[in-house]
Amino acid sequence: MTGKHIILGVSGGIAAYKIATLVRLLIKAGTEVQVVMTPNAKEFITPLTLSTLSRKPVISEFFTRNTGEWHSHVDLGLWADVMVVAPATASTIGKMAHGIADNMLITTYLSAKCPVFVAPAMDLDMMAHPSTTANIALLRSYGCHIIEPATGELASHLVGKGRMEEPENIVKALQDFFATRADLAGKKVLITAGPTHEKIDPVRFIGNYSSGKMGYALAQEAADRGAQVTLVSGPVALSIKHPNVNVVNVESATEMLNACTEHFADSDIAIMCAAVADYAPEECAESKIKREKSKAPTLKLKKNPDIAATLGKNKKRGQILAGFALETDNEIVNATDKIRRKNLDFIVLNSLRDPGAGFRTDTNKITILDAIGKVYPYPLKPKSGVANDIINYIVNIRRIK
Ligand code: C5P
């Protein structure tokens, strides 16, 4: 990380006492650190401590009162290679999520063009509150990397989730990030995500529970590592803003197929993460189907195109095509069969039997199966960590291919 510019945003939680260690470790790793503190953070650790360790005056006000010197959050935002907010209190996370720019840390965050890491730290009940969960989800949707808090004893003496990750691990997360950052530079990646909606009539559709979280996490990870990503997304409640990600919104399997065929020839890697509906109504009624008193209507279905298999047929040497399989039984046998039928290089298997895996969750537990029958199991992780594992796997097979 030598020479990297790091903005370290410190907010007012008891874990701020650990930031002295974090600054020391970052300086030892050869980085330049600019500490930005919220007014409350200064109640927990003195600016003098952090400016001495970082070898730079700490910034916490918009300007220095005695000299009238203005601190430009815009310049700071441009200077940084990365911004780390640690500890990130519930209040700071909420302000970051909603753009409440009432201190230097938040204005700097809103101006920052660089990747942003957030290390939450708070008591277990604050951590578990739906508003915190929703705000963290918003930060993820803006592209922030969440350094998950650990579970353990908290300042309140209660035991639970909310301890800021240890400074050594925060440094490790940054080192990993910089080490892998450019390994997909110049590569084009096509990703499908979310469900498809197959219209029955103007107000109804056949759909499924896919949230799109896994596909969006993959798009974020590939883009962070330098790839140009085309994300073909079914209808989801997520958004992604990244200069390397081009989102193509589609609704039905046929629209998804058309978008994928348009982009596949030009792609180095394609990851089929969408939960595509297998069947669509044979016809979409032009007006809303009325409720009949006597009998229920029968829906006639037709088979949807298999997007992964269609791309598999057109796959050229050097292209990597990956699929997902969500199985309820005979997982390995069924998934292996899909690799062959769809001409995939590998498949990511998640089993509905594993708690925390599959649809709508923020975590996933995957097993990767390759075309020659090798099986790679992974532990339960946040979907961002799973995306990291999948992209690492792809980078490794690209080295061999
Ligand atoms: O055959 P099955 O639906 O279980 O296969 C799942 C894999 O195939 C996923 O990668 C999914 O995105 C892809 N798929 C597809 N088009 C379909 C059905 C599935 O691309 N119509």
Tab-separated table of C-alpha atoms and ligand atoms in Angstrom:
chain	number	residue	atom	x	y	z
A	1	MET	CA	0.000	0.000	0.000
A	2	THR	CA	3.092	2.244	-0.111
A	3	GLY	CA	2.221	5.771	-1.167
A	4	LYS	CA	-1.539	5.279	-1.063
A	5	HIS	CA	-3.570	8.239	0.186
A	6	ILE	CA	-6.083	7.318	2.852
A	7	ILE	CA	-8.761	9.512	4.401
A	8	LEU	CA	-9.557	8.074	7.800
A	9	GLY	CA	-12.953	9.313	8.983
A	10	VAL	CA	-13.386	8.873	12.738
A	11	SER	CA	-16.799	9.219	14.337
A	12	GLY	CA	-17.761	9.389	17.998
A	13	GLY	CA	-17.937	5.877	19.401
A	14	ILE	CA	-15.897	4.246	22.129
A	15	ALA	CA	-14.056	2.155	19.507
A	16	ALA	CA	-12.344	5.437	18.488
A	17	TYR	CA	-9.668	4.558	21.070
A	18	LYS	CA	-8.506	1.795	18.693
A	19	ILE	CA	-7.923	4.293	15.891
A	20	ALA	CA	-4.515	5.247	17.290
A	21	THR	CA	-3.411	1.675	16.525
A	22	LEU	CA	-5.055	1.782	13.099
A	23	VAL	CA	-3.226	5.005	12.186
A	24	ARG	CA	0.087	3.527	13.338
A	25	LEU	CA	-0.426	0.384	11.270
A	26	LEU	CA	-1.380	2.398	8.178
A	27	ILE	CA	1.662	4.647	8.515
A	28	LYS	CA	3.864	1.573	9.017
A	29	ALA	CA	2.386	0.128	5.810
A	30	GLY	CA	3.701	3.193	3.962
A	31	THR	CA	0.430	5.044	3.399
A	32	GLU	CA	-0.324	8.749	3.849
A	33	VAL	CA	-3.198	9.208	6.262
A	34	GLN	CA	-5.433	12.265	6.611
A	35	VAL	CA	-7.622	11.946	9.681
A	36	VAL	CA	-11.036	13.651	9.567
A	37	MET	CA	-12.910	13.591	12.888
A	38	THR	CA	-16.512	14.360	13.755
A	39	PRO	CA	-16.933	16.787	16.693
A	40	ASN	CA	-18.028	13.892	18.941
A	41	ALA	CA	-15.039	11.732	18.019
A	42	LYS	CA	-12.801	14.280	19.756
A	43	GLU	CA	-14.500	13.400	23.054
A	44	PHE	CA	-13.166	9.841	22.732
A	45	ILE	CA	-9.626	10.402	21.434
A	46	THR	CA	-7.676	13.621	21.114
A	47	PRO	CA	-6.839	15.134	17.731
A	48	LEU	CA	-3.307	15.607	19.110
A	49	THR	CA	-2.847	11.834	19.428
A	50	LEU	CA	-4.031	11.185	15.875
A	51	SER	CA	-2.193	14.104	14.258
A	52	THR	CA	1.042	13.026	15.983
A	53	LEU	CA	0.675	9.440	14.777
A	54	SER	CA	-0.472	10.400	11.261
A	55	ARG	CA	2.101	13.206	10.966
A	56	LYS	CA	-0.602	15.540	9.628
A	57	PRO	CA	-2.933	17.965	11.367
A	58	VAL	CA	-6.311	16.366	11.951
A	59	ILE	CA	-9.261	18.044	10.243
A	60	SER	CA	-12.579	18.306	11.992
A	61	GLU	CA	-13.961	21.755	11.222
A	62	PHE	CA	-14.796	23.311	7.864
A	63	PHE	CA	-12.132	25.959	8.546
A	64	THR	CA	-9.439	26.748	11.161
A	65	ARG	CA	-10.811	29.521	13.379
A	66	ASN	CA	-7.609	31.467	14.138
A	67	THR	CA	-6.179	31.481	10.580
A	68	GLY	CA	-9.448	31.369	8.659
A	69	GLU	CA	-7.989	28.517	6.541
A	70	TRP	CA	-10.735	26.706	4.599
A	71	HIS	CA	-10.546	22.910	4.475
A	72	SER	CA	-11.699	21.788	1.085
A	73	HIS	CA	-13.634	18.547	1.316
A	74	VAL	CA	-13.662	18.474	-2.495
A	75	ASP	CA	-9.846	18.533	-2.746
A	76	LEU	CA	-9.610	15.908	0.004
A	77	GLY	CA	-12.082	13.702	-1.820
A	78	LEU	CA	-9.970	13.919	-4.980
A	79	TRP	CA	-6.664	13.362	-3.135
A	80	ALA	CA	-7.687	10.038	-1.621
A	81	ASP	CA	-7.173	6.555	-3.080
A	82	VAL	CA	-9.520	5.229	-0.454
A	83	MET	CA	-11.656	6.526	2.417
A	84	VAL	CA	-12.141	4.497	5.575
A	85	VAL	CA	-14.791	5.415	8.129
A	86	ALA	CA	-13.862	3.752	11.415
A	87	PRO	CA	-15.505	3.596	13.796
A	88	ALA	CA	-18.724	4.306	11.911
A	89	THR	CA	-21.441	5.025	14.464
A	90	ALA	CA	-25.162	4.538	13.782
A	91	SER	CA	-25.474	8.309	13.467
A	92	THR	CA	-22.643	8.665	10.952
A	93	ILE	CA	-23.911	5.696	8.934
A	94	GLY	CA	-27.380	7.285	8.895
A	95	LYS	CA	-25.994	10.646	7.778
A	96	MET	CA	-23.865	9.030	5.073
A	97	ALA	CA	-26.878	7.074	3.846
A	98	HIS	CA	-29.093	10.165	3.646
A	99	GLY	CA	-26.618	12.910	2.735
A	100	ILE	CA	-26.926	14.893	5.963
A	101	ALA	CA	-23.775	16.921	5.455
A	102	ASP	CA	-23.466	18.699	8.805
A	103	ASN	CA	-19.820	17.887	9.520
A	104	MET	CA	-16.525	17.612	7.685
A	105	LEU	CA	-16.558	13.796	7.654
A	106	ILE	CA	-19.880	13.622	5.795
A	107	THR	CA	-19.070	16.416	3.300
A	108	THR	CA	-15.775	14.644	2.567
A	109	TYR	CA	-17.620	11.347	2.075
A	110	LEU	CA	-20.116	12.965	-0.308
A	111	SER	CA	-17.264	14.471	-2.339
A	112	ALA	CA	-15.062	11.377	-2.376
A	113	LYS	CA	-14.612	9.747	-5.786
A	114	CYS	CA	-12.598	6.869	-4.320
A	115	PRO	CA	-13.765	3.519	-2.889
A	116	VAL	CA	-15.139	3.873	0.640
A	117	PHE	CA	-14.804	1.344	3.471
A	118	VAL	CA	-17.097	1.524	6.487
A	119	ALA	CA	-16.360	-0.250	9.777
A	120	PRO	CA	-19.529	-0.043	11.905
A	121	ALA	CA	-19.210	-0.020	15.692
A	122	MET	CA	-22.126	0.220	18.091
A	123	ASP	CA	-24.060	-1.595	20.747
A	124	LEU	CA	-25.828	-4.784	19.681
A	125	ASP	CA	-29.366	-3.352	19.812
A	126	MET	CA	-28.401	-0.317	17.745
A	127	MET	CA	-26.689	-2.645	15.282
A	128	ALA	CA	-29.776	-4.850	15.043
A	129	HIS	CA	-32.237	-1.932	14.650
A	130	PRO	CA	-34.015	-2.000	11.282
A	131	SER	CA	-32.937	1.597	10.558
A	132	THR	CA	-29.253	0.626	10.937
A	133	THR	CA	-29.744	-2.429	8.735
A	134	ALA	CA	-31.536	-0.320	6.110
A	135	ASN	CA	-28.863	2.408	6.211
A	136	ILE	CA	-26.056	-0.129	5.830
A	137	ALA	CA	-27.934	-1.643	2.870
A	138	LEU	CA	-28.141	1.861	1.351
A	139	LEU	CA	-24.396	2.359	1.811
A	140	ARG	CA	-23.782	-0.985	0.085
A	141	SER	CA	-26.016	0.133	-2.786
A	142	TYR	CA	-23.840	3.271	-3.131
A	143	GLY	CA	-20.839	0.962	-3.511
A	144	CYS	CA	-19.400	1.253	0.029
A	145	HIS	CA	-17.496	-1.757	1.321
A	146	ILE	CA	-18.791	-2.749	4.735
A	147	ILE	CA	-16.181	-4.187	7.084
A	148	GLU	CA	-18.560	-6.296	9.142
A	149	PRO	CA	-18.388	-5.749	12.905
A	150	ALA	CA	-17.391	-8.735	15.011
A	151	THR	CA	-19.440	-10.445	17.703
A	152	GLY	CA	-18.038	-10.223	21.223
A	153	GLU	CA	-18.033	-8.206	24.426
A	154	LEU	CA	-19.123	-4.604	23.872
A	155	ALA	CA	-18.382	-1.427	25.832
A	156	SER	CA	-21.790	-1.853	27.496
A	157	HIS	CA	-20.550	-5.259	28.808
A	158	LEU	CA	-23.278	-6.881	26.742
A	159	VAL	CA	-22.178	-9.558	24.329
A	160	GLY	CA	-23.291	-9.400	20.675
A	161	LYS	CA	-22.603	-8.089	17.184
A	162	GLY	CA	-21.257	-4.545	17.010
A	163	ARG	CA	-17.559	-4.598	17.934
A	164	MET	CA	-15.567	-2.673	15.368
A	165	GLU	CA	-13.307	-5.038	13.452
A	166	GLU	CA	-9.763	-5.031	14.879
A	167	PRO	CA	-7.343	-2.492	13.302
A	168	GLU	CA	-5.128	-5.346	11.995
A	169	ASN	CA	-8.097	-6.773	10.076
A	170	ILE	CA	-9.105	-3.365	8.712
A	171	VAL	CA	-5.564	-2.968	7.358
A	172	LYS	CA	-5.750	-6.508	5.937
A	173	ALA	CA	-9.044	-5.681	4.146
A	174	LEU	CA	-7.375	-2.626	2.571
A	175	GLN	CA	-4.255	-4.592	1.604
A	176	ASP	CA	-6.400	-7.290	-0.044
A	177	PHE	CA	-8.374	-4.598	-1.832
A	178	PHE	CA	-5.297	-2.910	-3.287
A	179	ALA	CA	-3.627	-6.239	-4.116
A	180	THR	CA	-6.554	-7.467	-6.175
A	181	ARG	CA	-7.809	-4.124	-7.370
A	182	ALA	CA	-6.580	-4.194	-10.920
A	183	ASP	CA	-6.628	-7.891	-11.716
A	184	LEU	CA	-9.621	-7.562	-14.070
A	185	ALA	CA	-8.455	-4.330	-15.724
A	186	GLY	CA	-9.320	-4.319	-19.429
A	187	LYS	CA	-11.706	-7.287	-19.086
A	188	LYS	CA	-15.366	-7.174	-20.056
A	189	VAL	CA	-17.759	-8.972	-17.740
A	190	LEU	CA	-21.421	-9.730	-18.393
A	191	ILE	CA	-23.564	-10.488	-15.323
A	192	THR	CA	-27.256	-11.322	-15.087
A	193	ALA	CA	-29.084	-10.639	-11.822
A	194	GLY	CA	-32.475	-10.778	-10.168
A	195	PRO	CA	-35.680	-12.511	-11.204
A	196	THR	CA	-37.565	-12.204	-14.472
A	197	HIS	CA	-41.201	-11.197	-14.603
A	198	GLU	CA	-43.349	-12.974	-17.159
A	199	LYS	CA	-46.508	-11.023	-17.884
A	200	ILE	CA	-49.913	-12.665	-17.453
A	201	ASP	CA	-51.852	-9.452	-18.117
A	202	PRO	CA	-51.100	-5.729	-17.633
A	203	VAL	CA	-51.137	-6.061	-13.812
A	204	ARG	CA	-49.924	-9.601	-13.072
A	205	PHE	CA	-46.810	-11.624	-13.686
A	206	ILE	CA	-45.065	-14.879	-12.839
A	207	GLY	CA	-41.954	-14.137	-10.806
A	208	ASN	CA	-39.758	-15.512	-8.042
A	209	TYR	CA	-38.123	-14.451	-4.783
A	210	SER	CA	-34.693	-13.537	-6.212
A	211	SER	CA	-33.536	-10.183	-4.775
A	212	GLY	CA	-30.601	-9.630	-7.152
A	213	LYS	CA	-28.225	-9.116	-4.194
A	214	MET	CA	-25.734	-11.768	-5.322
A	215	GLY	CA	-25.551	-10.500	-8.924
A	216	TYR	CA	-25.186	-6.874	-7.802
A	217	ALA	CA	-22.415	-7.873	-5.347
A	218	LEU	CA	-20.627	-9.635	-8.225
A	219	ALA	CA	-20.973	-6.562	-10.449
A	220	GLN	CA	-19.555	-4.364	-7.683
A	221	GLU	CA	-16.628	-6.701	-7.062
A	222	ALA	CA	-15.724	-7.124	-10.759
A	223	ALA	CA	-15.986	-3.361	-11.336
A	224	ASP	CA	-13.871	-2.587	-8.271
A	225	ARG	CA	-11.226	-4.872	-9.738
A	226	GLY	CA	-11.086	-2.904	-12.956
A	227	ALA	CA	-13.518	-4.794	-15.239
A	228	GLN	CA	-16.039	-3.075	-17.497
A	229	VAL	CA	-19.283	-4.666	-16.342
A	230	THR	CA	-22.590	-5.001	-18.152
A	231	LEU	CA	-25.191	-5.878	-15.546
A	232	VAL	CA	-28.364	-7.211	-17.137
A	233	SER	CA	-30.839	-6.883	-14.322
A	234	GLY	CA	-34.357	-8.184	-13.889
A	235	PRO	CA	-36.767	-6.112	-11.739
A	236	VAL	CA	-35.132	-5.589	-8.313
A	237	ALA	CA	-35.181	-2.980	-5.563
A	238	LEU	CA	-31.410	-2.406	-5.809
A	239	SER	CA	-29.292	0.202	-7.529
A	240	ILE	CA	-25.605	0.413	-8.281
A	241	LYS	CA	-23.588	3.482	-9.178
A	242	HIS	CA	-20.106	2.695	-10.369
A	243	PRO	CA	-18.236	4.241	-13.291
A	244	ASN	CA	-17.404	0.730	-14.595
A	245	VAL	CA	-20.932	-0.670	-14.426
A	246	ASN	CA	-23.473	-0.300	-17.219
A	247	VAL	CA	-26.901	-1.488	-16.044
A	248	VAL	CA	-29.329	-2.837	-18.651
A	249	ASN	CA	-32.780	-3.174	-17.090
A	250	VAL	CA	-34.994	-5.928	-18.456
A	251	GLU	CA	-38.211	-7.565	-17.377
A	252	SER	CA	-38.762	-10.918	-19.087
A	253	ALA	CA	-36.488	-13.858	-19.923
A	254	THR	CA	-36.738	-13.006	-23.622
A	255	GLU	CA	-35.603	-9.427	-22.986
A	256	MET	CA	-32.781	-10.764	-20.805
A	257	LEU	CA	-31.722	-13.162	-23.574
A	258	ASN	CA	-31.681	-10.343	-26.142
A	259	ALA	CA	-29.554	-8.113	-23.916
A	260	CYS	CA	-27.158	-10.981	-23.163
A	261	THR	CA	-26.751	-12.034	-26.786
A	262	GLU	CA	-25.979	-8.436	-27.681
A	263	HIS	CA	-23.147	-8.238	-25.133
A	264	PHE	CA	-21.806	-11.807	-24.904
A	265	ALA	CA	-19.630	-11.906	-28.056
A	266	ASP	CA	-17.688	-8.966	-26.684
A	267	SER	CA	-17.310	-10.368	-23.132
A	268	ASP	CA	-14.358	-12.169	-21.595
A	269	ILE	CA	-16.408	-13.473	-18.693
A	270	ALA	CA	-20.158	-14.063	-18.284
A	271	ILE	CA	-21.768	-14.925	-14.952
A	272	MET	CA	-25.387	-16.034	-15.124
A	273	CYS	CA	-26.680	-15.197	-11.689
A	274	ALA	CA	-30.292	-14.382	-12.566
A	275	ALA	CA	-33.157	-16.599	-11.464
A	276	VAL	CA	-34.765	-16.786	-14.882
A	277	ALA	CA	-38.366	-18.001	-14.998
A	278	ASP	CA	-38.476	-21.367	-16.729
A	279	TYR	CA	-41.948	-20.770	-18.147
A	280	ALA	CA	-43.934	-17.779	-19.353
A	281	PRO	CA	-47.651	-17.473	-20.137
A	282	GLU	CA	-48.241	-18.484	-23.727
A	283	GLU	CA	-50.114	-15.234	-24.204
A	284	CYS	CA	-50.248	-11.975	-22.289
A	285	ALA	CA	-53.862	-10.784	-22.003
A	286	GLU	CA	-54.307	-7.272	-23.361
A	287	SER	CA	-56.534	-6.172	-20.502
A	288	LYS	CA	-56.810	-7.297	-16.898
A	289	ILE	CA	-58.232	-10.797	-16.580
A	290	LYS	CA	-61.525	-10.515	-14.688
A	291	ARG	CA	-62.430	-12.682	-11.741
A	292	GLU	CA	-64.951	-15.243	-12.882
A	293	LYS	CA	-67.572	-16.426	-10.455
A	294	SER	CA	-67.997	-19.923	-11.843
A	295	LYS	CA	-64.523	-21.236	-12.659
A	296	ALA	CA	-60.860	-20.308	-12.252
A	297	PRO	CA	-58.990	-19.629	-15.499
A	298	THR	CA	-56.235	-21.970	-16.661
A	299	LEU	CA	-52.869	-20.472	-17.547
A	300	LYS	CA	-51.162	-22.056	-20.541
A	301	LEU	CA	-47.410	-21.811	-20.257
A	302	LYS	CA	-44.609	-21.980	-22.793
A	303	LYS	CA	-40.927	-22.746	-22.167
A	304	ASN	CA	-38.606	-19.782	-21.819
A	305	PRO	CA	-35.257	-19.692	-23.617
A	306	ASP	CA	-32.323	-20.971	-21.565
A	307	ILE	CA	-30.029	-17.957	-21.647
A	308	ALA	CA	-26.976	-19.689	-20.176
A	309	ALA	CA	-27.314	-22.613	-22.601
A	310	THR	CA	-27.733	-20.258	-25.571
A	311	LEU	CA	-24.550	-18.389	-24.630
A	312	GLY	CA	-22.857	-21.751	-23.963
A	313	LYS	CA	-23.529	-22.806	-27.568
A	314	ASN	CA	-21.821	-19.664	-28.862
A	315	LYS	CA	-18.934	-19.685	-26.384
A	316	LYS	CA	-15.548	-19.124	-27.982
A	317	ARG	CA	-12.096	-20.226	-26.807
A	318	GLY	CA	-10.906	-18.157	-23.879
A	319	GLN	CA	-14.382	-16.991	-22.821
A	320	ILE	CA	-15.483	-18.023	-19.334
A	321	LEU	CA	-19.146	-18.820	-18.731
A	322	ALA	CA	-20.392	-19.464	-15.202
A	323	GLY	CA	-23.824	-20.399	-13.948
A	324	PHE	CA	-25.621	-20.613	-10.630
A	325	ALA	CA	-27.689	-23.499	-9.358
A	326	LEU	CA	-30.119	-23.320	-6.489
A	327	GLU	CA	-30.964	-26.880	-5.613
A	328	THR	CA	-33.162	-28.474	-3.002
A	329	ASP	CA	-32.034	-32.091	-3.471
A	330	ASN	CA	-29.347	-34.127	-5.257
A	331	GLU	CA	-27.339	-30.912	-5.392
A	332	ILE	CA	-24.014	-32.131	-6.787
A	333	VAL	CA	-25.517	-34.469	-9.412
A	334	ASN	CA	-27.990	-31.856	-10.690
A	335	ALA	CA	-25.424	-29.060	-10.737
A	336	THR	CA	-22.847	-31.207	-12.557
A	337	ASP	CA	-25.450	-32.056	-15.174
A	338	LYS	CA	-26.122	-28.321	-15.713
A	339	ILE	CA	-22.421	-27.643	-16.381
A	340	ARG	CA	-22.543	-30.162	-19.225
A	341	ARG	CA	-25.941	-29.148	-20.666
A	342	LYS	CA	-25.149	-25.433	-20.670
A	343	ASN	CA	-21.445	-25.755	-21.623
A	344	LEU	CA	-20.382	-23.848	-18.485
A	345	ASP	CA	-16.850	-23.596	-17.146
A	346	PHE	CA	-18.129	-23.852	-13.605
A	347	ILE	CA	-21.268	-23.573	-11.555
A	348	VAL	CA	-21.906	-21.923	-8.211
A	349	LEU	CA	-24.151	-24.122	-6.147
A	350	ASN	CA	-26.213	-22.813	-3.281
A	351	SER	CA	-28.463	-25.141	-1.440
A	352	LEU	CA	-31.773	-24.022	0.048
A	353	ARG	CA	-30.993	-26.472	2.843
A	354	ASP	CA	-28.142	-24.292	4.159
A	355	PRO	CA	-29.405	-21.681	6.631
A	356	GLY	CA	-28.410	-18.180	5.448
A	357	ALA	CA	-27.983	-19.237	1.801
A	358	GLY	CA	-30.033	-18.461	-1.296
A	359	PHE	CA	-32.805	-15.968	-1.995
A	360	ARG	CA	-33.280	-12.616	-0.240
A	361	THR	CA	-30.576	-13.169	2.417
A	362	ASP	CA	-27.521	-10.908	2.822
A	363	THR	CA	-25.323	-13.977	3.210
A	364	ASN	CA	-24.666	-17.006	1.073
A	365	LYS	CA	-22.939	-20.369	1.367
A	366	ILE	CA	-21.645	-21.669	-1.922
A	367	THR	CA	-19.863	-24.643	-3.426
A	368	ILE	CA	-18.104	-24.231	-6.763
A	369	LEU	CA	-18.121	-27.237	-9.101
A	370	ASP	CA	-15.968	-27.249	-12.198
A	371	ALA	CA	-16.309	-29.039	-15.514
A	372	ILE	CA	-13.925	-31.831	-14.503
A	373	GLY	CA	-15.771	-32.693	-11.316
A	374	LYS	CA	-13.696	-30.785	-8.755
A	375	VAL	CA	-15.674	-29.504	-5.772
A	376	TYR	CA	-14.696	-26.359	-3.806
A	377	PRO	CA	-16.827	-25.669	-0.691
A	378	TYR	CA	-16.814	-22.194	0.944
A	379	PRO	CA	-18.064	-21.066	4.376
A	380	LEU	CA	-21.161	-18.887	4.984
A	381	LYS	CA	-20.261	-15.250	4.224
A	382	PRO	CA	-21.834	-11.882	3.389
A	383	LYS	CA	-22.679	-11.799	-0.337
A	384	SER	CA	-19.838	-9.270	-0.899
A	385	GLY	CA	-17.363	-11.860	0.476
A	386	VAL	CA	-18.913	-14.564	-1.703
A	387	ALA	CA	-18.535	-12.271	-4.743
A	388	ASN	CA	-14.877	-11.852	-3.811
A	389	ASP	CA	-14.427	-15.652	-3.668
A	390	ILE	CA	-16.108	-16.159	-7.056
A	391	ILE	CA	-14.040	-13.456	-8.767
A	392	ASN	CA	-10.844	-14.847	-7.169
A	393	TYR	CA	-11.780	-18.249	-8.579
A	394	ILE	CA	-12.273	-16.742	-12.055
A	395	VAL	CA	-8.980	-14.858	-11.904
A	396	ASN	CA	-7.230	-18.136	-11.039
A	397	ILE	CA	-8.795	-20.098	-13.899
A	398	ARG	CA	-8.005	-17.279	-16.332
A	399	ARG	CA	-4.354	-17.715	-15.370
A	400	ILE	CA	-4.586	-21.401	-16.334
A	401	LYS	CA	-6.783	-21.013	-19.471
B	1	C5P	O1	-31.542	-24.947	-15.245
B	1	C5P	P1	-31.506	-24.005	-14.097
B	1	C5P	O2	-32.539	-22.932	-14.182
B	1	C5P	O3	-31.501	-24.627	-12.748
B	1	C5P	O4	-30.043	-23.346	-14.251
B	1	C5P	C1	-29.630	-22.274	-13.503
B	1	C5P	C2	-28.591	-21.482	-14.261
B	1	C5P	O5	-29.007	-21.255	-15.611
B	1	C5P	C3	-28.382	-20.104	-13.693
B	1	C5P	O6	-27.069	-19.711	-13.974
B	1	C5P	C4	-29.391	-19.255	-14.460
B	1	C5P	O7	-29.017	-17.888	-14.476
B	1	C5P	C5	-29.323	-19.889	-15.829
B	1	C5P	N1	-30.590	-19.873	-16.571
B	1	C5P	C6	-30.703	-19.130	-17.733
B	1	C5P	N2	-31.870	-19.141	-18.462
B	1	C5P	C7	-32.907	-19.889	-18.053
B	1	C5P	C8	-32.816	-20.638	-16.875
B	1	C5P	C9	-31.658	-20.606	-16.157
B	1	C5P	O8	-29.749	-18.443	-18.094
B	1	C5P	N3	-34.017	-19.868	-18.754
